[in-house]
CSV table of C-alpha atoms in Angstrom, one decimal:
chain,number,residue,atom,x,y,z
A,1,MET,CA,22.2,-13.1,-20.1
A,2,ARG,CA,23.1,-9.2,-20.9
A,3,LYS,CA,26.2,-7.2,-20.6
A,4,ARG,CA,27.0,-3.8,-20.6
A,5,ILE,CA,29.6,-1.6,-23.0
A,6,VAL,CA,30.4,1.4,-20.7
A,7,GLY,CA,31.6,4.5,-23.3
A,8,CYS,CA,29.7,3.5,-26.1
A,9,SER,CA,25.9,4.6,-26.8
A,10,SER,CA,25.2,5.0,-30.7
A,11,VAL,CA,25.5,1.4,-31.4
A,12,ARG,CA,22.3,-0.2,-32.5
A,13,GLY,CA,21.2,-3.6,-34.1
A,14,THR,CA,21.7,-7.3,-34.9
A,15,LEU,CA,25.1,-8.6,-35.4
A,16,LEU,CA,25.1,-12.7,-35.6
A,17,ASP,CA,23.1,-13.6,-32.8
A,18,GLN,CA,23.3,-10.6,-30.5
A,19,VAL,CA,21.2,-7.6,-30.1
A,20,HIS,CA,22.8,-4.3,-29.4
A,21,TYR,CA,20.8,-1.3,-28.1
A,22,PRO,CA,21.5,2.1,-26.0
A,23,HIS,CA,20.6,1.5,-22.1
A,24,PRO,CA,17.1,3.2,-21.4
A,25,PHE,CA,18.3,4.7,-18.4
A,26,GLU,CA,22.4,5.6,-18.3
A,27,PRO,CA,23.8,8.0,-21.0
A,28,GLY,CA,26.8,6.2,-22.8
A,29,VAL,CA,26.0,2.5,-22.1
A,30,THR,CA,25.3,0.1,-24.7
A,31,VAL,CA,23.6,-3.2,-23.6
A,32,VAL,CA,24.0,-6.5,-25.4
A,33,ARG,CA,21.7,-9.4,-25.4
A,34,LEU,CA,21.5,-12.7,-27.3
A,35,LEU,CA,18.0,-13.0,-29.5
A,36,SER,CA,15.3,-14.2,-28.0
A,37,ASN,CA,13.6,-17.3,-29.6
A,38,LYS,CA,10.2,-16.4,-30.6
A,39,LYS,CA,8.8,-20.1,-30.6
A,40,VAL,CA,9.8,-20.1,-27.0
A,41,LYS,CA,6.4,-19.5,-24.8
A,42,LEU,CA,6.8,-18.8,-20.9
A,43,ASN,CA,5.0,-20.7,-18.6
A,44,GLU,CA,3.0,-19.2,-16.1
A,45,THR,CA,5.3,-18.9,-13.3
A,46,VAL,CA,8.4,-17.6,-15.4
A,47,ALA,CA,5.9,-14.9,-16.8
A,48,LYS,CA,5.1,-13.9,-13.4
A,49,ASN,CA,8.6,-13.5,-12.5
A,50,ASP,CA,9.3,-11.8,-15.9
A,51,ALA,CA,6.6,-9.2,-14.9
A,52,ALA,CA,8.1,-8.7,-11.8
A,53,PHE,CA,11.5,-8.0,-12.7
A,54,GLY,CA,10.5,-6.1,-15.7
A,55,GLY,CA,8.2,-3.9,-13.3
A,56,LEU,CA,11.2,-3.4,-10.9
A,57,GLY,CA,13.4,-1.9,-13.8
A,58,ARG,CA,10.9,0.4,-14.5
A,59,GLU,CA,10.7,1.9,-11.1
A,60,GLY,CA,14.7,2.0,-11.1
A,61,GLY,CA,13.8,4.3,-14.2
A,62,TYR,CA,12.1,6.5,-12.3
A,63,LEU,CA,14.5,6.3,-9.1
A,64,LEU,CA,17.4,6.7,-11.4
A,65,PRO,CA,18.8,10.0,-9.8
A,66,GLY,CA,18.9,8.2,-6.5
A,67,ALA,CA,20.0,5.0,-8.0
A,68,LYS,CA,23.2,6.7,-9.5
A,69,VAL,CA,24.1,8.3,-5.7
A,70,GLY,CA,23.3,5.0,-3.9
A,71,PHE,CA,25.1,2.9,-6.5
A,72,PRO,CA,28.1,4.7,-7.9
A,73,TYR,CA,30.4,3.9,-10.6
A,74,THR,CA,33.2,1.8,-9.0
A,75,GLY,CA,35.0,0.4,-12.4
A,76,ARG,CA,34.6,-3.1,-10.8
A,77,GLU,CA,30.5,-3.8,-10.6
A,78,ALA,CA,27.7,-2.8,-12.2
A,79,SER,CA,25.9,1.0,-11.2
A,80,GLY,CA,23.2,3.1,-11.2
A,81,HIS,CA,20.2,1.3,-12.6
A,82,SER,CA,21.3,-2.1,-13.5
A,83,ARG,CA,22.9,-2.4,-9.8
A,84,PHE,CA,19.8,-1.2,-8.4
A,85,VAL,CA,17.4,-3.8,-10.2
A,86,GLY,CA,20.2,-6.6,-9.7
A,87,VAL,CA,20.3,-6.1,-5.7
A,88,ASN,CA,16.7,-5.6,-5.1
A,89,ALA,CA,15.5,-8.6,-7.6
A,90,VAL,CA,16.8,-11.0,-4.9
A,91,THR,CA,14.9,-9.6,-2.2
A,92,GLY,CA,11.4,-10.3,-3.3
A,93,VAL,CA,10.5,-6.3,-3.2
A,94,SER,CA,8.5,-6.8,-6.3
A,95,THR,CA,6.1,-9.1,-7.0
A,96,ALA,CA,3.3,-9.3,-10.1
A,97,VAL,CA,-0.2,-10.2,-9.6
A,98,LYS,CA,-3.0,-11.0,-12.4
A,99,ILE,CA,-4.9,-8.6,-13.9
A,100,ASP,CA,-8.0,-10.9,-14.5
A,101,PRO,CA,-7.4,-13.4,-11.8
A,102,GLU,CA,-10.1,-15.9,-13.2
A,103,THR,CA,-8.6,-15.8,-17.0
A,104,PRO,CA,-6.2,-18.4,-17.3
A,105,TYR,CA,-2.6,-17.7,-18.3
A,106,ASP,CA,-2.4,-17.3,-21.8
A,107,PRO,CA,1.3,-17.8,-23.1
A,108,GLU,CA,0.4,-16.3,-26.9
A,109,GLN,CA,-0.7,-12.8,-25.0
A,110,SER,CA,1.7,-10.1,-24.0
A,111,VAL,CA,2.7,-10.4,-20.1
A,112,SER,CA,1.9,-6.8,-19.3
A,113,LYS,CA,-1.7,-7.1,-20.4
A,114,GLN,CA,-2.2,-10.0,-18.0
A,115,TYR,CA,-0.2,-9.0,-14.9
A,116,THR,CA,0.6,-5.7,-13.1
A,117,TYR,CA,3.3,-5.5,-10.9
A,118,LEU,CA,3.6,-4.1,-7.2
A,119,ILE,CA,6.7,-3.0,-5.3
A,120,ASP,CA,7.5,-3.2,-1.1
A,121,TYR,CA,8.5,0.4,-1.2
A,122,PRO,CA,9.6,0.3,2.8
A,123,ASN,CA,12.1,-2.5,1.9
A,124,LEU,CA,13.5,-1.3,-1.5
A,125,ILE,CA,17.2,-0.6,-1.2
A,126,LEU,CA,18.7,2.4,-2.5
A,127,ALA,CA,22.6,1.7,-1.3
A,128,ALA,CA,24.3,-1.1,-0.3
A,129,GLY,CA,27.8,-1.3,1.4
A,130,LYS,CA,29.9,-1.1,4.6
A,131,VAL,CA,30.0,2.8,5.6
A,132,PRO,CA,29.0,3.0,8.8
A,133,PRO,CA,25.6,5.1,8.4
A,134,ILE,CA,25.2,8.7,10.0
A,135,ALA,CA,22.2,9.2,12.4
A,136,VAL,CA,19.5,11.1,10.4
A,137,THR,CA,15.8,11.7,11.7
A,138,VAL,CA,13.5,12.6,8.7
A,139,THR,CA,10.2,14.4,9.7
A,140,LEU,CA,7.5,15.4,7.2
A,141,ASP,CA,5.5,19.0,7.6
A,142,ARG,CA,2.3,18.3,5.7
A,143,GLU,CA,1.4,22.0,6.2
A,144,ALA,CA,4.5,23.8,4.9
A,145,ARG,CA,5.1,20.6,2.6
A,146,LYS,CA,8.4,20.2,3.1
A,147,ILE,CA,11.0,17.3,4.4
A,148,SER,CA,13.4,18.3,7.6
A,149,CYS,CA,16.4,16.0,7.9
A,150,VAL,CA,18.0,16.5,11.3
A,151,GLN,CA,21.5,14.9,11.9
A,152,ALA,CA,23.9,15.0,15.1
A,153,ALA,CA,27.6,15.4,14.9
A,154,ASP,CA,29.1,12.1,15.1
A,155,THR,CA,32.2,11.9,17.5
A,156,THR,CA,32.9,8.6,17.1
A,157,LEU,CA,35.5,8.8,14.0
A,158,GLY,CA,38.1,6.1,13.2
A,159,THR,CA,39.6,4.1,10.3
A,160,ASN,CA,35.9,3.6,8.9
A,161,ARG,CA,34.2,6.6,10.2
A,162,ASN,CA,35.5,10.0,8.1
A,163,PRO,CA,34.6,13.4,9.4
A,164,ASP,CA,33.7,14.1,5.5
A,165,ASP,CA,31.5,11.2,4.9
A,166,VAL,CA,28.1,13.0,3.7
A,167,GLY,CA,24.5,11.9,4.3
A,168,TYR,CA,21.7,11.8,1.4
A,169,CYS,CA,18.2,11.4,1.4
A,170,VAL,CA,16.2,10.4,-1.6
A,171,LEU,CA,12.4,11.3,-1.9
A,172,TYR,CA,10.3,9.3,-3.7
A,173,ASP,CA,6.6,9.6,-4.5
A,174,PRO,CA,5.6,6.4,-7.1
A,175,THR,CA,2.1,8.1,-7.8
A,176,SER,CA,3.7,11.1,-9.6
A,177,LYS,CA,6.9,9.2,-10.0
A,178,THR,CA,9.2,12.0,-8.6
A,179,CYS,CA,12.4,11.4,-7.4
A,180,ILE,CA,14.6,14.2,-5.2
A,181,VAL,CA,17.9,13.6,-4.3
A,182,GLN,CA,19.1,15.7,-1.3
A,183,ARG,CA,22.5,16.2,0.0
A,184,LEU,CA,22.6,16.4,3.8
A,185,ARG,CA,25.6,17.5,5.9
A,186,ALA,CA,29.1,16.2,7.0
A,187,ARG,CA,29.1,13.0,9.9
A,188,SER,CA,31.2,15.8,11.4
A,189,GLU,CA,28.4,18.5,11.3
A,190,GLU,CA,24.8,19.0,13.3
A,191,GLY,CA,22.1,20.8,12.3
A,192,SER,CA,18.6,20.6,9.7
A,193,THR,CA,18.6,20.2,6.0
A,194,SER,CA,15.1,21.1,4.7
A,195,THR,CA,13.5,20.3,1.5
A,196,ALA,CA,10.6,21.5,-0.2
A,197,ILE,CA,8.3,18.9,-2.0
A,198,PRO,CA,6.7,20.0,-5.5
A,199,ALA,CA,2.9,20.3,-5.6
A,200,ASN,CA,2.5,17.5,-7.8
A,201,VAL,CA,3.7,15.1,-5.3
A,202,ASN,CA,1.3,13.1,-3.0
A,203,LEU,CA,2.1,13.0,0.6
A,204,ASP,CA,0.5,10.0,1.6
A,205,THR,CA,2.6,8.0,-1.0
A,206,LEU,CA,5.9,9.8,-0.3
A,207,PHE,CA,8.9,7.6,1.0
A,208,ALA,CA,12.2,9.1,2.5
A,209,TYR,CA,15.5,7.0,1.8
A,210,VAL,CA,18.8,7.6,3.8
A,211,PHE,CA,22.2,6.5,3.2
A,212,THR,CA,25.7,7.8,3.8
A,213,ALA,CA,28.9,8.3,1.3
A,214,ARG,CA,32.1,8.9,1.4
A,215,ALA,CA,33.0,12.6,0.3
A,216,ASN,CA,34.0,11.4,-3.1
A,217,GLY,CA,30.7,9.5,-3.5
A,218,LYS,CA,31.7,6.1,-3.2
A,219,PRO,CA,31.5,3.8,-1.4
A,220,THR,CA,28.2,3.8,0.7
A,221,SER,CA,26.1,2.7,3.5
A,222,ASP,CA,23.1,0.3,3.4
A,223,SER,CA,20.2,2.5,2.7
A,224,GLU,CA,16.9,2.8,5.3
A,225,CYS,CA,13.6,3.9,4.8
A,226,LYS,CA,13.0,7.1,7.3
A,227,LEU,CA,9.7,8.1,6.1
A,228,GLN,CA,7.2,5.2,4.9
A,229,GLY,CA,3.9,6.4,2.6
A,230,ASP,CA,1.2,4.0,2.4
A,231,SER,CA,2.4,1.0,0.4
A,232,ASN,CA,-0.8,-0.5,0.1
A,233,LEU,CA,-2.6,2.9,-1.4
A,234,VAL,CA,0.2,2.5,-4.2
A,235,ALA,CA,-0.9,-0.8,-4.9
A,236,ILE,CA,-4.7,-0.6,-4.8
A,237,ASN,CA,-4.3,2.6,-7.4
A,238,ARG,CA,-2.3,0.4,-9.6
A,239,ILE,CA,-4.5,-2.5,-9.4
A,240,ALA,CA,-7.4,-0.4,-10.1
A,241,LYS,CA,-5.9,1.2,-12.8
A,242,ASP,CA,-5.0,-1.9,-14.6
A,243,MET,CA,-8.5,-3.3,-14.1
A,244,LYS,CA,-9.7,-0.1,-15.5
A,245,LEU,CA,-12.3,0.1,-12.7
A,246,LYS,CA,-15.4,2.5,-13.5
A,247,PHE,CA,-15.4,3.6,-9.7
A,248,PRO,CA,-13.0,5.3,-7.5
A,249,LEU,CA,-11.6,3.4,-4.2
A,250,ALA,CA,-10.1,6.5,-2.5
A,251,GLY,CA,-13.0,6.1,0.0
A,252,ALA,CA,-13.2,2.8,0.6
A,253,ILE,CA,-8.8,2.0,1.3
A,254,ASP,CA,-9.8,1.3,5.3
A,255,LYS,CA,-12.3,-1.3,4.4
A,256,LEU,CA,-10.6,-2.7,1.5
A,257,ASN,CA,-7.3,-3.2,3.8
A,258,ALA,CA,-9.9,-4.7,6.6
A,259,ALA,CA,-11.3,-7.3,3.9
A,260,VAL,CA,-7.8,-8.2,2.7
A,261,ASP,CA,-6.6,-9.1,6.8
A,262,MET,CA,-9.8,-10.7,7.0
A,263,GLU,CA,-8.8,-13.1,4.4
A,264,LEU,CA,-5.2,-13.6,5.5
A,265,ALA,CA,-6.2,-14.2,9.0
A,266,ARG,CA,-8.4,-17.2,7.8
A,267,ARG,CA,-5.8,-18.5,6.1
A,268,ALA,CA,-3.4,-18.2,8.8
A,269,THR,CA,-5.9,-19.9,11.0
A,270,GLU,CA,-6.2,-22.9,8.2
A,271,ARG,CA,-2.7,-23.2,7.7
A,272,GLU,CA,-2.3,-23.8,11.7
A,273,ARG,CA,-5.0,-26.3,11.7
A,274,LEU,CA,-3.4,-28.2,8.9
A,275,ARG,CA,0.1,-27.9,11.2
A,276,GLU,CA,-1.7,-29.4,14.1
A,277,ALA,CA,-3.1,-32.1,11.9
A,278,GLU,CA,0.0,-33.4,10.8
A,279,GLU,CA,2.0,-32.6,14.2
A,280,GLU,CA,-0.9,-35.2,15.6
A,281,LYS,CA,-0.3,-37.6,12.9
A,282,ARG,CA,3.2,-37.7,13.4
A,283,GLU,CA,2.8,-38.1,17.5
A,284,GLU,CA,0.4,-41.2,16.4
A,285,GLU,CA,3.2,-42.8,14.3
A,286,LYS,CA,5.8,-42.1,17.0
A,287,ALA,CA,3.4,-43.9,19.7
A,288,ARG,CA,3.2,-47.0,16.9
A,289,ARG,CA,7.1,-47.4,16.4
A,290,ILE,CA,7.6,-47.0,20.2
A,291,ALA,CA,5.1,-49.8,20.9
A,292,SER,CA,6.7,-51.8,18.2
A,293,GLY,CA,10.1,-51.5,19.4
A,294,GLU,CA,12.0,-48.6,17.4
A,295,ASN,CA,12.9,-46.9,20.5
A,296,ALA,CA,16.4,-46.2,19.2
A,297,ALA,CA,15.4,-44.9,15.8
A,298,VAL,CA,12.8,-43.0,17.2
A,299,ALA,CA,15.3,-41.5,19.6
A,300,ALA,CA,17.8,-40.6,16.8
A,301,GLU,CA,15.0,-38.9,14.8
A,302,GLU,CA,13.8,-36.6,17.9
A,303,ARG,CA,17.4,-36.0,18.2
A,304,ASP,CA,17.7,-34.8,14.5
A,305,ALA,CA,14.6,-32.9,15.1
A,306,LEU,CA,15.8,-31.0,17.8
A,307,LEU,CA,19.1,-30.1,16.0
A,308,ASP,CA,17.1,-28.6,12.9
A,309,SER,CA,15.5,-26.7,15.2
A,310,ILE,CA,18.2,-25.1,16.9
A,311,LEU,CA,19.6,-24.4,13.3
A,312,ASP,CA,16.3,-22.8,12.4
A,313,ASP,CA,16.4,-20.6,15.7
A,314,VAL,CA,20.4,-19.4,14.6
A,315,SER,CA,19.2,-18.9,11.1
A,316,GLY,CA,16.1,-17.3,11.8
A,317,VAL,CA,17.3,-13.7,11.7
A,318,ALA,CA,18.8,-14.6,7.8
A,319,ASP,CA,15.4,-16.0,6.7
A,320,ALA,CA,13.4,-13.4,7.7
A,321,PRO,CA,13.5,-11.3,4.6
A,322,ASP,CA,12.4,-14.7,2.5
A,323,GLU,CA,9.4,-15.0,5.0
A,324,HIS,CA,9.0,-11.1,4.3
A,325,ALA,CA,8.7,-11.1,0.7
A,326,ARG,CA,6.0,-14.2,1.2
A,327,GLN,CA,4.0,-12.7,3.1
A,328,PHE,CA,4.3,-9.4,0.7
A,329,ASP,CA,3.7,-11.4,-2.1
A,330,GLU,CA,0.2,-13.3,-0.3
A,331,ARG,CA,-1.1,-9.8,0.6
A,332,MET,CA,-1.0,-8.2,-2.9
A,333,GLN,CA,-2.3,-11.5,-4.3
A,334,VAL,CA,-5.3,-11.1,-2.0
A,335,LEU,CA,-5.7,-7.4,-2.6
A,336,ALA,CA,-6.0,-7.9,-6.2
A,337,ASP,CA,-8.5,-10.9,-5.8
A,338,THR,CA,-10.6,-8.5,-3.6
A,339,ILE,CA,-10.7,-5.7,-6.0
A,340,PHE,CA,-11.7,-7.9,-8.9
A,341,THR,CA,-14.1,-9.1,-6.7
A,342,LEU,CA,-15.4,-5.7,-6.2
A,343,LYS,CA,-15.3,-5.0,-9.9
A,344,LYS,CA,-17.5,-7.8,-10.8
A,345,LYS,CA,-20.0,-6.9,-7.9
A,346,HIS,CA,-20.1,-3.5,-9.8
A,347,GLU,CA,-20.5,-4.7,-13.1
A,348,SER,CA,-23.0,-7.3,-12.6
A,349,GLY,CA,-25.1,-5.0,-10.3
């Protein structure tokens, strides 16, 4: 458990069972945590979650300029980097994969040497709030290396729509770890705001997140990813780097993704086959029970199953983020396995 002390950044050391140290990304903030028990070894599931959470914290450091604007200090809850990590940690946008899938997990070895983290950048949250967002269209001009954010004047003003609400665009390239915050126009204005892209930024892995804030910077709207770079390209480069591949994958990304798609399709077919077999088994059991005179019990179970189906339909939208997180995690696991297989073929050949 950690707590933050705002306004104090010079304390460092151990007091009783607590460790005090400056926050790595937020000036003027001291973090306090309990002493870790060195005798406790992480199991593999906890280690994987730890790697994913740590990776999210690392990305939050690179995204700190945007996180400070998207999660402003309100005096009532965590802000900036801490709020960014807390909000995104529960959405499943970060996962971890084994660097060497064939080597068993070793609790004696550092987690960072066994796992690498991967981020679902299009679903990353850069701001969260109830302010109605300003409609913004983001376009990338590759030749001119600039981003244009076009917005129309919002004439639907009311108690929750202030004419001086301001739009923001956060540009982020995970490859170069570059984060740019561009302040846009007020809600009552219309026009285009252009931002030049530095030469070190990879346009193929550039993401743009848009949100709205009050004139005083707080509160904000939810963020939305308006420009989606290639998340798979970022993941492939990160996996290849941590696996220490001795050959480039830049020219084989399409084929690599096709191989991953084939494996995911095979798994989906197998899951459907098992589901059909289970359904057939249930139907046989149902017929047996009806034949033995258990008609009332069977009818009651069918009614409960129908009610459960209705609940699933109603909650389907709410469950969608969890399902997307599962799909993202599975794809990243398959991607890592595929790259590792390539590495073995290359080394054995």
